[in-house]
PDB file of C-alpha atoms in Angstrom:
ATOM      1  CA  UNK A  14     106.818  80.695  75.338  1.00  0.00           C
ATOM      2  CA  UNK A  15     106.272  83.306  72.683  1.00  0.00           C
ATOM      3  CA  UNK A  16     108.064  82.831  69.364  1.00  0.00           C
ATOM      4  CA  UNK A  17     109.868  86.164  69.818  1.00  0.00           C
ATOM      5  CA  UNK A  18     111.745  84.656  72.754  1.00  0.00           C
ATOM      6  CA  UNK A  19     112.872  81.488  70.973  1.00  0.00           C
ATOM      7  CA  UNK A  20     115.765  82.930  69.013  1.00  0.00           C
ATOM      8  CA  UNK A  21     117.254  84.765  72.008  1.00  0.00           C
ATOM      9  CA  UNK A  22     116.905  81.533  73.991  1.00  0.00           C
ATOM     10  CA  UNK A  23     118.794  79.473  71.430  1.00  0.00           C
ATOM     11  CA  UNK A  24     121.507  82.083  71.017  1.00  0.00           C
ATOM     12  CA  UNK A  25     121.911  82.566  74.745  1.00  0.00           C
ATOM     13  CA  UNK A  26     122.133  78.839  75.399  1.00  0.00           C
ATOM     14  CA  UNK A  27     125.165  78.666  73.155  1.00  0.00           C
ATOM     15  CA  UNK A  28     126.836  81.780  74.545  1.00  0.00           C
ATOM     16  CA  UNK A  29     126.184  81.731  78.298  1.00  0.00           C
ATOM     17  CA  UNK A  30     127.865  79.318  80.722  1.00  0.00           C
ATOM     18  CA  UNK A  31     125.762  77.270  83.115  1.00  0.00           C
ATOM     19  CA  UNK A  32     124.257  79.192  85.987  1.00  0.00           C
ATOM     20  CA  UNK A  33     125.562  78.697  89.548  1.00  0.00           C
ATOM     21  CA  UNK A  34     124.127  75.968  91.759  1.00  0.00           C
ATOM     22  CA  UNK A  35     122.152  77.348  94.683  1.00  0.00           C
ATOM     23  CA  UNK A  36     120.514  75.784  97.733  1.00  0.00           C
ATOM     24  CA  UNK A  37     116.791  75.347  97.263  1.00  0.00           C
ATOM     25  CA  UNK A  38     113.604  75.061  99.259  1.00  0.00           C
ATOM     26  CA  UNK A  39     109.979  74.379  98.390  1.00  0.00           C
ATOM     27  CA  UNK A  40     107.163  76.931  98.586  1.00  0.00           C
ATOM     28  CA  UNK A  41     103.621  76.090  97.473  1.00  0.00           C
ATOM     29  CA  UNK A  42     104.974  72.896  95.950  1.00  0.00           C
ATOM     30  CA  UNK A  43     107.518  74.720  93.794  1.00  0.00           C
ATOM     31  CA  UNK A  44     111.266  74.360  94.127  1.00  0.00           C
ATOM     32  CA  UNK A  45     112.862  77.801  94.502  1.00  0.00           C
ATOM     33  CA  UNK A  46     116.332  79.124  95.181  1.00  0.00           C
ATOM     34  CA  UNK A  47     117.063  79.651  98.879  1.00  0.00           C
ATOM     35  CA  UNK A  48     119.964  82.032  99.423  1.00  0.00           C
ATOM     36  CA  UNK A  49     120.390  84.766 102.016  1.00  0.00           C
ATOM     37  CA  UNK A  50     119.930  87.400  99.330  1.00  0.00           C
ATOM     38  CA  UNK A  51     116.584  85.938  98.267  1.00  0.00           C
ATOM     39  CA  UNK A  52     115.441  85.493 101.862  1.00  0.00           C
ATOM     40  CA  UNK A  53     116.298  89.121 102.591  1.00  0.00           C
ATOM     41  CA  UNK A  54     114.474  90.338  99.473  1.00  0.00           C
ATOM     42  CA  UNK A  55     111.419  88.377 100.596  1.00  0.00           C
ATOM     43  CA  UNK A  56     111.696  89.796 104.112  1.00  0.00           C
ATOM     44  CA  UNK A  57     112.036  93.300 102.699  1.00  0.00           C
ATOM     45  CA  UNK A  58     108.698  93.259 100.907  1.00  0.00           C
ATOM     46  CA  UNK A  59     106.907  91.450 103.736  1.00  0.00           C
ATOM     47  CA  UNK A  60     108.000  94.064 106.264  1.00  0.00           C
ATOM     48  CA  UNK A  61     107.599  97.138 104.080  1.00  0.00           C
ATOM     49  CA  UNK A  62     104.777  99.588 103.528  1.00  0.00           C
ATOM     50  CA  UNK A  63     103.555  97.644 100.517  1.00  0.00           C
ATOM     51  CA  UNK A  64      99.935  96.546 100.584  1.00  0.00           C
ATOM     52  CA  UNK A  65      99.391  92.843 101.166  1.00  0.00           C
ATOM     53  CA  UNK A  66      98.037  92.312  97.657  1.00  0.00           C
ATOM     54  CA  UNK A  67     101.294  93.634  96.169  1.00  0.00           C
ATOM     55  CA  UNK A  68     103.393  91.376  98.369  1.00  0.00           C
ATOM     56  CA  UNK A  69     101.367  88.312  97.378  1.00  0.00           C
ATOM     57  CA  UNK A  70     101.540  89.323  93.710  1.00  0.00           C
ATOM     58  CA  UNK A  71     105.328  89.521  93.827  1.00  0.00           C
ATOM     59  CA  UNK A  72     105.612  86.173  95.601  1.00  0.00           C
ATOM     60  CA  UNK A  73     103.238  84.421  93.187  1.00  0.00           C
ATOM     61  CA  UNK A  74     105.090  85.925  90.227  1.00  0.00           C
ATOM     62  CA  UNK A  75     108.377  84.633  91.643  1.00  0.00           C
ATOM     63  CA  UNK A  76     106.941  81.141  92.070  1.00  0.00           C
ATOM     64  CA  UNK A  77     105.602  81.127  88.517  1.00  0.00           C
ATOM     65  CA  UNK A  78     108.950  82.354  87.217  1.00  0.00           C
ATOM     66  CA  UNK A  79     110.799  79.677  89.169  1.00  0.00           C
ATOM     67  CA  UNK A  80     108.494  76.978  87.816  1.00  0.00           C
ATOM     68  CA  UNK A  81     109.183  78.141  84.279  1.00  0.00           C
ATOM     69  CA  UNK A  82     112.875  77.472  84.921  1.00  0.00           C
ATOM     70  CA  UNK A  83     112.039  74.112  86.466  1.00  0.00           C
ATOM     71  CA  UNK A  84     110.023  73.224  83.365  1.00  0.00           C
ATOM     72  CA  UNK A  85     112.776  74.089  80.895  1.00  0.00           C
ATOM     73  CA  UNK A  86     116.330  72.820  81.356  1.00  0.00           C
ATOM     74  CA  UNK A  87     117.686  75.098  78.639  1.00  0.00           C
ATOM     75  CA  UNK A  88     116.103  78.166  80.180  1.00  0.00           C
ATOM     76  CA  UNK A  89     117.300  77.149  83.629  1.00  0.00           C
ATOM     77  CA  UNK A  90     120.851  76.873  82.308  1.00  0.00           C
ATOM     78  CA  UNK A  91     120.924  80.495  81.137  1.00  0.00           C
ATOM     79  CA  UNK A  92     118.763  82.376  83.668  1.00  0.00           C
ATOM     80  CA  UNK A  93     120.351  82.833  87.075  1.00  0.00           C
ATOM     81  CA  UNK A  94     117.551  81.745  89.467  1.00  0.00           C
ATOM     82  CA  UNK A  95     118.803  83.948  92.293  1.00  0.00           C
ATOM     83  CA  UNK A  96     118.840  87.009  90.054  1.00  0.00           C
ATOM     84  CA  UNK A  97     115.409  86.098  88.691  1.00  0.00           C
ATOM     85  CA  UNK A  98     114.064  85.690  92.224  1.00  0.00           C
ATOM     86  CA  UNK A  99     115.322  89.057  93.444  1.00  0.00           C
ATOM     87  CA  UNK A 100     114.178  90.765  90.252  1.00  0.00           C
ATOM     88  CA  UNK A 101     110.629  89.466  90.507  1.00  0.00           C
ATOM     89  CA  UNK A 102     110.306  89.823  94.279  1.00  0.00           C
ATOM     90  CA  UNK A 103     111.266  93.505  94.094  1.00  0.00           C
ATOM     91  CA  UNK A 104     109.687  94.455  90.774  1.00  0.00           C
ATOM     92  CA  UNK A 105     106.883  96.528  92.305  1.00  0.00           C
ATOM     93  CA  UNK A 106     108.634  98.415  95.092  1.00  0.00           C
ATOM     94  CA  UNK A 107     107.372 101.578  93.411  1.00  0.00           C
ATOM     95  CA  UNK A 108     103.795 100.561  94.272  1.00  0.00           C
ATOM     96  CA  UNK A 109     104.401 101.611  97.870  1.00  0.00           C
ATOM     97  CA  UNK A 110     101.781 104.287  98.566  1.00  0.00           C
ATOM     98  CA  UNK A 111     102.872 105.106 102.117  1.00  0.00           C
ATOM     99  CA  UNK A 112     103.780 108.788 102.689  1.00  0.00           C
ATOM    100  CA  UNK A 113     107.299 107.959 103.863  1.00  0.00           C
ATOM    101  CA  UNK A 114     108.038 105.383 101.186  1.00  0.00           C
ATOM    102  CA  UNK A 115     111.781 104.848 100.657  1.00  0.00           C
ATOM    103  CA  UNK A 116     111.123 103.936  97.028  1.00  0.00           C
ATOM    104  CA  UNK A 117     108.239 105.922  95.559  1.00  0.00           C
ATOM    105  CA  UNK A 118     109.097 109.360  94.191  1.00  0.00           C
ATOM    106  CA  UNK A 119     107.005 112.114  92.663  1.00  0.00           C
ATOM    107  CA  UNK A 120     109.282 112.447  89.649  1.00  0.00           C
ATOM    108  CA  UNK A 121     109.713 108.932  88.258  1.00  0.00           C
ATOM    109  CA  UNK A 122     107.468 106.296  86.733  1.00  0.00           C
ATOM    110  CA  UNK A 123     106.736 103.435  89.099  1.00  0.00           C
ATOM    111  CA  UNK A 124     108.844 101.090  86.967  1.00  0.00           C
ATOM    112  CA  UNK A 125     111.885 103.327  87.467  1.00  0.00           C
ATOM    113  CA  UNK A 126     111.225 103.739  91.189  1.00  0.00           C
ATOM    114  CA  UNK A 127     110.999  99.956  91.500  1.00  0.00           C
ATOM    115  CA  UNK A 128     114.136  99.337  89.453  1.00  0.00           C
ATOM    116  CA  UNK A 129     116.113 101.915  91.421  1.00  0.00           C
ATOM    117  CA  UNK A 130     114.933 100.434  94.710  1.00  0.00           C
ATOM    118  CA  UNK A 131     115.921  96.914  93.666  1.00  0.00           C
ATOM    119  CA  UNK A 132     119.324  98.097  92.468  1.00  0.00           C
ATOM    120  CA  UNK A 133     119.981  99.905  95.745  1.00  0.00           C
ATOM    121  CA  UNK A 134     118.992  96.810  97.687  1.00  0.00           C
ATOM    122  CA  UNK A 135     121.376  94.567  95.753  1.00  0.00           C
ATOM    123  CA  UNK A 136     124.266  97.019  95.812  1.00  0.00           C
ATOM    124  CA  UNK A 137     123.990  97.449  99.581  1.00  0.00           C
ATOM    125  CA  UNK A 138     123.586  93.766 100.401  1.00  0.00           C
ATOM    126  CA  UNK A 139     126.760  91.816 101.331  1.00  0.00           C
ATOM    127  CA  UNK A 140     125.924  89.076  98.826  1.00  0.00           C
ATOM    128  CA  UNK A 141     124.471  91.441  96.249  1.00  0.00           C
ATOM    129  CA  UNK A 142     127.794  93.257  96.134  1.00  0.00           C
ATOM    130  CA  UNK A 143     129.197  90.120  94.529  1.00  0.00           C
ATOM    131  CA  UNK A 144     126.904  90.509  91.516  1.00  0.00           C
ATOM    132  CA  UNK A 145     128.478  91.733  88.309  1.00  0.00           C
ATOM    133  CA  UNK A 146     127.402  95.136  87.082  1.00  0.00           C
ATOM    134  CA  UNK A 147     125.965  93.406  84.019  1.00  0.00           C
ATOM    135  CA  UNK A 148     123.655  91.305  86.182  1.00  0.00           C
ATOM    136  CA  UNK A 149     122.555  94.345  88.168  1.00  0.00           C
ATOM    137  CA  UNK A 150     121.837  96.209  84.937  1.00  0.00           C
ATOM    138  CA  UNK A 151     119.785  93.344  83.542  1.00  0.00           C
ATOM    139  CA  UNK A 152     117.740  93.248  86.744  1.00  0.00           C
ATOM    140  CA  UNK A 153     117.139  96.994  86.412  1.00  0.00           C
ATOM    141  CA  UNK A 154     116.133  96.577  82.769  1.00  0.00           C
ATOM    142  CA  UNK A 155     113.706  93.750  83.557  1.00  0.00           C
ATOM    143  CA  UNK A 156     111.905  95.805  86.175  1.00  0.00           C
ATOM    144  CA  UNK A 157     111.884  98.995  84.125  1.00  0.00           C
ATOM    145  CA  UNK A 158     110.547  97.146  81.061  1.00  0.00           C
ATOM    146  CA  UNK A 159     107.927  95.078  82.881  1.00  0.00           C
ATOM    147  CA  UNK A 160     105.121  96.836  81.017  1.00  0.00           C
ATOM    148  CA  UNK A 161     106.801  96.599  77.632  1.00  0.00           C
ATOM    149  CA  UNK A 162     107.171  92.903  76.862  1.00  0.00           C
ATOM    150  CA  UNK A 163     107.370  93.650  73.153  1.00  0.00           C
ATOM    151  CA  UNK A 164     110.714  95.298  73.893  1.00  0.00           C
ATOM    152  CA  UNK A 165     111.831  93.109  76.783  1.00  0.00           C
ATOM    153  CA  UNK A 166     111.399  89.896  74.782  1.00  0.00           C
ATOM    154  CA  UNK A 167     114.415  90.927  72.681  1.00  0.00           C
ATOM    155  CA  UNK A 168     116.609  91.545  75.718  1.00  0.00           C
ATOM    156  CA  UNK A 169     118.768  89.122  77.709  1.00  0.00           C
ATOM    157  CA  UNK A 170     117.215  85.917  79.154  1.00  0.00           C
ATOM    158  CA  UNK A 171     117.161  87.307  82.697  1.00  0.00           C
ATOM    159  CA  UNK A 172     115.059  90.234  81.473  1.00  0.00           C
ATOM    160  CA  UNK A 173     112.310  88.373  79.626  1.00  0.00           C
ATOM    161  CA  UNK A 174     112.697  85.331  81.869  1.00  0.00           C
ATOM    162  CA  UNK A 175     111.669  87.503  84.813  1.00  0.00           C
ATOM    163  CA  UNK A 176     108.846  89.352  83.106  1.00  0.00           C
ATOM    164  CA  UNK A 177     107.267  86.059  81.999  1.00  0.00           C
ATOM    165  CA  UNK A 178     106.772  85.090  85.629  1.00  0.00           C
ATOM    166  CA  UNK A 179     105.037  88.392  86.332  1.00  0.00           C
ATOM    167  CA  UNK A 180     102.808  87.961  83.292  1.00  0.00           C
ATOM    168  CA  UNK A 181     101.503  84.589  84.456  1.00  0.00           C
ATOM    169  CA  UNK A 182     100.039  86.134  87.602  1.00  0.00           C
ATOM    170  CA  UNK A 183      97.716  88.214  85.431  1.00  0.00           C
ATOM    171  CA  UNK A 184      97.203  85.935  82.442  1.00  0.00           C
ATOM    172  CA  UNK A 185      96.859  82.646  84.285  1.00  0.00           C
ATOM    173  CA  UNK A 186      97.447  79.078  83.135  1.00  0.00           C
ATOM    174  CA  UNK A 187      98.334  78.272  79.570  1.00  0.00           C
ATOM    175  CA  UNK A 188     101.117  80.802  79.132  1.00  0.00           C
ATOM    176  CA  UNK A 189     104.850  80.174  79.329  1.00  0.00           C
ATOM    177  CA  UNK A 190     104.446  76.513  80.278  1.00  0.00           C
ATOM    178  CA  UNK A 191     102.449  77.029  83.468  1.00  0.00           C
ATOM    179  CA  UNK A 192      99.442  74.715  83.799  1.00  0.00           C
ATOM    180  CA  UNK A 193      96.306  75.063  85.910  1.00  0.00           C
ATOM    181  CA  UNK A 194      97.589  72.669  88.574  1.00  0.00           C
ATOM    182  CA  UNK A 195     100.549  74.944  89.271  1.00  0.00           C
ATOM    183  CA  UNK A 196      98.356  78.054  89.305  1.00  0.00           C
ATOM    184  CA  UNK A 197      95.895  76.430  91.714  1.00  0.00           C
ATOM    185  CA  UNK A 198      98.533  75.315  94.189  1.00  0.00           C
ATOM    186  CA  UNK A 199     100.176  78.752  94.243  1.00  0.00           C
ATOM    187  CA  UNK A 200      96.863  80.590  94.643  1.00  0.00           C
ATOM    188  CA  UNK A 201      95.841  78.214  97.436  1.00  0.00           C
ATOM    189  CA  UNK A 202      98.781  79.465  99.494  1.00  0.00           C
ATOM    190  CA  UNK A 203      98.855  83.046  98.205  1.00  0.00           C
ATOM    191  CA  UNK A 204      95.288  84.020  97.201  1.00  0.00           C
ATOM    192  CA  UNK A 205      94.859  86.393  94.269  1.00  0.00           C
ATOM    193  CA  UNK A 206      91.286  87.534  94.877  1.00  0.00           C
ATOM    194  CA  UNK A 207      92.485  91.099  95.512  1.00  0.00           C
ATOM    195  CA  UNK A 208      94.936  91.333  92.597  1.00  0.00           C
ATOM    196  CA  UNK A 209      92.837  93.164  90.022  1.00  0.00           C
ATOM    197  CA  UNK A 210      91.140  95.467  92.526  1.00  0.00           C
ATOM    198  CA  UNK A 211      94.444  96.327  94.148  1.00  0.00           C
ATOM    199  CA  UNK A 212      96.145  96.951  90.816  1.00  0.00           C
ATOM    200  CA  UNK A 213      93.285  99.185  89.719  1.00  0.00           C
ATOM    201  CA  UNK A 214      93.451 101.261  92.906  1.00  0.00           C
ATOM    202  CA  UNK A 215      97.228 101.587  92.692  1.00  0.00           C
ATOM    203  CA  UNK A 216      97.199 102.745  89.069  1.00  0.00           C
ATOM    204  CA  UNK A 217      94.471 105.246  89.891  1.00  0.00           C
ATOM    205  CA  UNK A 218      96.654 106.490  92.729  1.00  0.00           C
ATOM    206  CA  UNK A 219      99.556 107.058  90.340  1.00  0.00           C
ATOM    207  CA  UNK A 220      97.320 109.092  88.069  1.00  0.00           C
ATOM    208  CA  UNK A 221      95.976 111.117  90.996  1.00  0.00           C
ATOM    209  CA  UNK A 222      99.228 111.807  92.853  1.00  0.00           C
ATOM    210  CA  UNK A 223     101.919 111.863  90.147  1.00  0.00           C
ATOM    211  CA  UNK A 224     100.085 112.246  86.838  1.00  0.00           C
ATOM    212  CA  UNK A 225     103.147 113.567  85.007  1.00  0.00           C
ATOM    213  CA  UNK A 226     104.695 110.111  85.279  1.00  0.00           C
ATOM    214  CA  UNK A 227     101.678 108.456  83.672  1.00  0.00           C
ATOM    215  CA  UNK A 228     101.084 110.605  80.599  1.00  0.00           C
ATOM    216  CA  UNK A 229     101.844 108.804  77.342  1.00  0.00           C
ATOM    217  CA  UNK A 230     102.397 105.507  79.170  1.00  0.00           C
ATOM    218  CA  UNK A 231     100.373 102.318  79.467  1.00  0.00           C
ATOM    219  CA  UNK A 232      99.042 103.583  82.832  1.00  0.00           C
ATOM    220  CA  UNK A 233      97.453 106.642  81.210  1.00  0.00           C
ATOM    221  CA  UNK A 234      94.204 104.768  80.561  1.00  0.00           C
ATOM    222  CA  UNK A 235      93.507 104.455  84.272  1.00  0.00           C
ATOM    223  CA  UNK A 236      93.600 108.220  84.619  1.00  0.00           C
ATOM    224  CA  UNK A 237      91.417 108.742  81.565  1.00  0.00           C
ATOM    225  CA  UNK A 238      88.726 106.303  82.699  1.00  0.00           C
ATOM    226  CA  UNK A 239      88.815 106.513  86.485  1.00  0.00           C
ATOM    227  CA  UNK A 240      90.273 109.842  87.685  1.00  0.00           C
ATOM    228  CA  UNK A 241      88.144 112.969  87.528  1.00  0.00           C
ATOM    229  CA  UNK A 242      89.955 115.906  85.981  1.00  0.00           C
ATOM    230  CA  UNK A 243      92.793 113.816  84.593  1.00  0.00           C
ATOM    231  CA  UNK A 244      93.746 114.978  81.104  1.00  0.00           C
ATOM    232  CA  UNK A 245      96.824 113.827  79.225  1.00  0.00           C
ATOM    233  CA  UNK A 246      96.169 116.178  76.302  1.00  0.00           C
ATOM    234  CA  UNK A 247      99.199 118.344  75.680  1.00  0.00           C
ATOM    235  CA  UNK A 248     101.530 115.945  77.470  1.00  0.00           C
ATOM    236  CA  UNK A 249     101.802 113.259  74.791  1.00  0.00           C
ATOM    237  CA  UNK A 250     104.151 112.907  71.850  1.00  0.00           C
ATOM    238  CA  UNK A 251     101.234 112.963  69.435  1.00  0.00           C
ATOM    239  CA  UNK A 252     100.136 116.351  70.769  1.00  0.00           C
ATOM    240  CA  UNK A 253     103.396 117.897  69.575  1.00  0.00           C
ATOM    241  CA  UNK A 254     102.649 116.732  66.041  1.00  0.00           C
ATOM    242  CA  UNK A 255      99.012 117.797  66.172  1.00  0.00           C
ATOM    243  CA  UNK A 256     100.121 121.433  66.501  1.00  0.00           C
ATOM    244  CA  UNK A 257     101.995 121.124  63.195  1.00  0.00           C
ATOM    245  CA  UNK A 258      99.880 118.785  61.045  1.00  0.00           C
TER     246      UNK A 258
END
């Protein structure tokens, strides 16, 4: 765990009551929460227009996030595992490239599309309706800030506790308490051989089809390097200052 997250963890442990007890099951050797809300979130992404690589990425990220809770009793006492599961499972709804996507818009960054889609799912689910508005907001924040860990690490435990699971799927063993044995057993069941290629193609697609949502963001580089005719000049904050100084 990064040092930036230690102080919020200590403070939250003292301030937040123990999380609810949920039924559990085992997937890829990892104990995970098993509620109807989580099962429905999992079913949603499996039966959506999302590419298979995105679905596997979200499932692996969830498993890594769950294992982080299993590894740390203090963290598990302050991060609601059901909320973490739903957050991670739905964090890339905005990667749906199908023409009739119920989540992807032309106007919003993919992080916002994903966060809005997850919020709508929870608010319209019989069990999700029982969530407090604070929990729903923290889920939204975690998804919207998934590419900005430097900011998210100062947010509530559910926020950075969800993003850490996502990070492991790209960074691999050795981060946030996940060892190579865990990574290997998850990848054996949900292969990651298409993760980087799929991510690259998706980010290129954002830059090609909705470039206005990528300018001055961390996705901009994909347009600059891979998309012919893409030019962020004039759309960035720095460009406003360059006309003056």
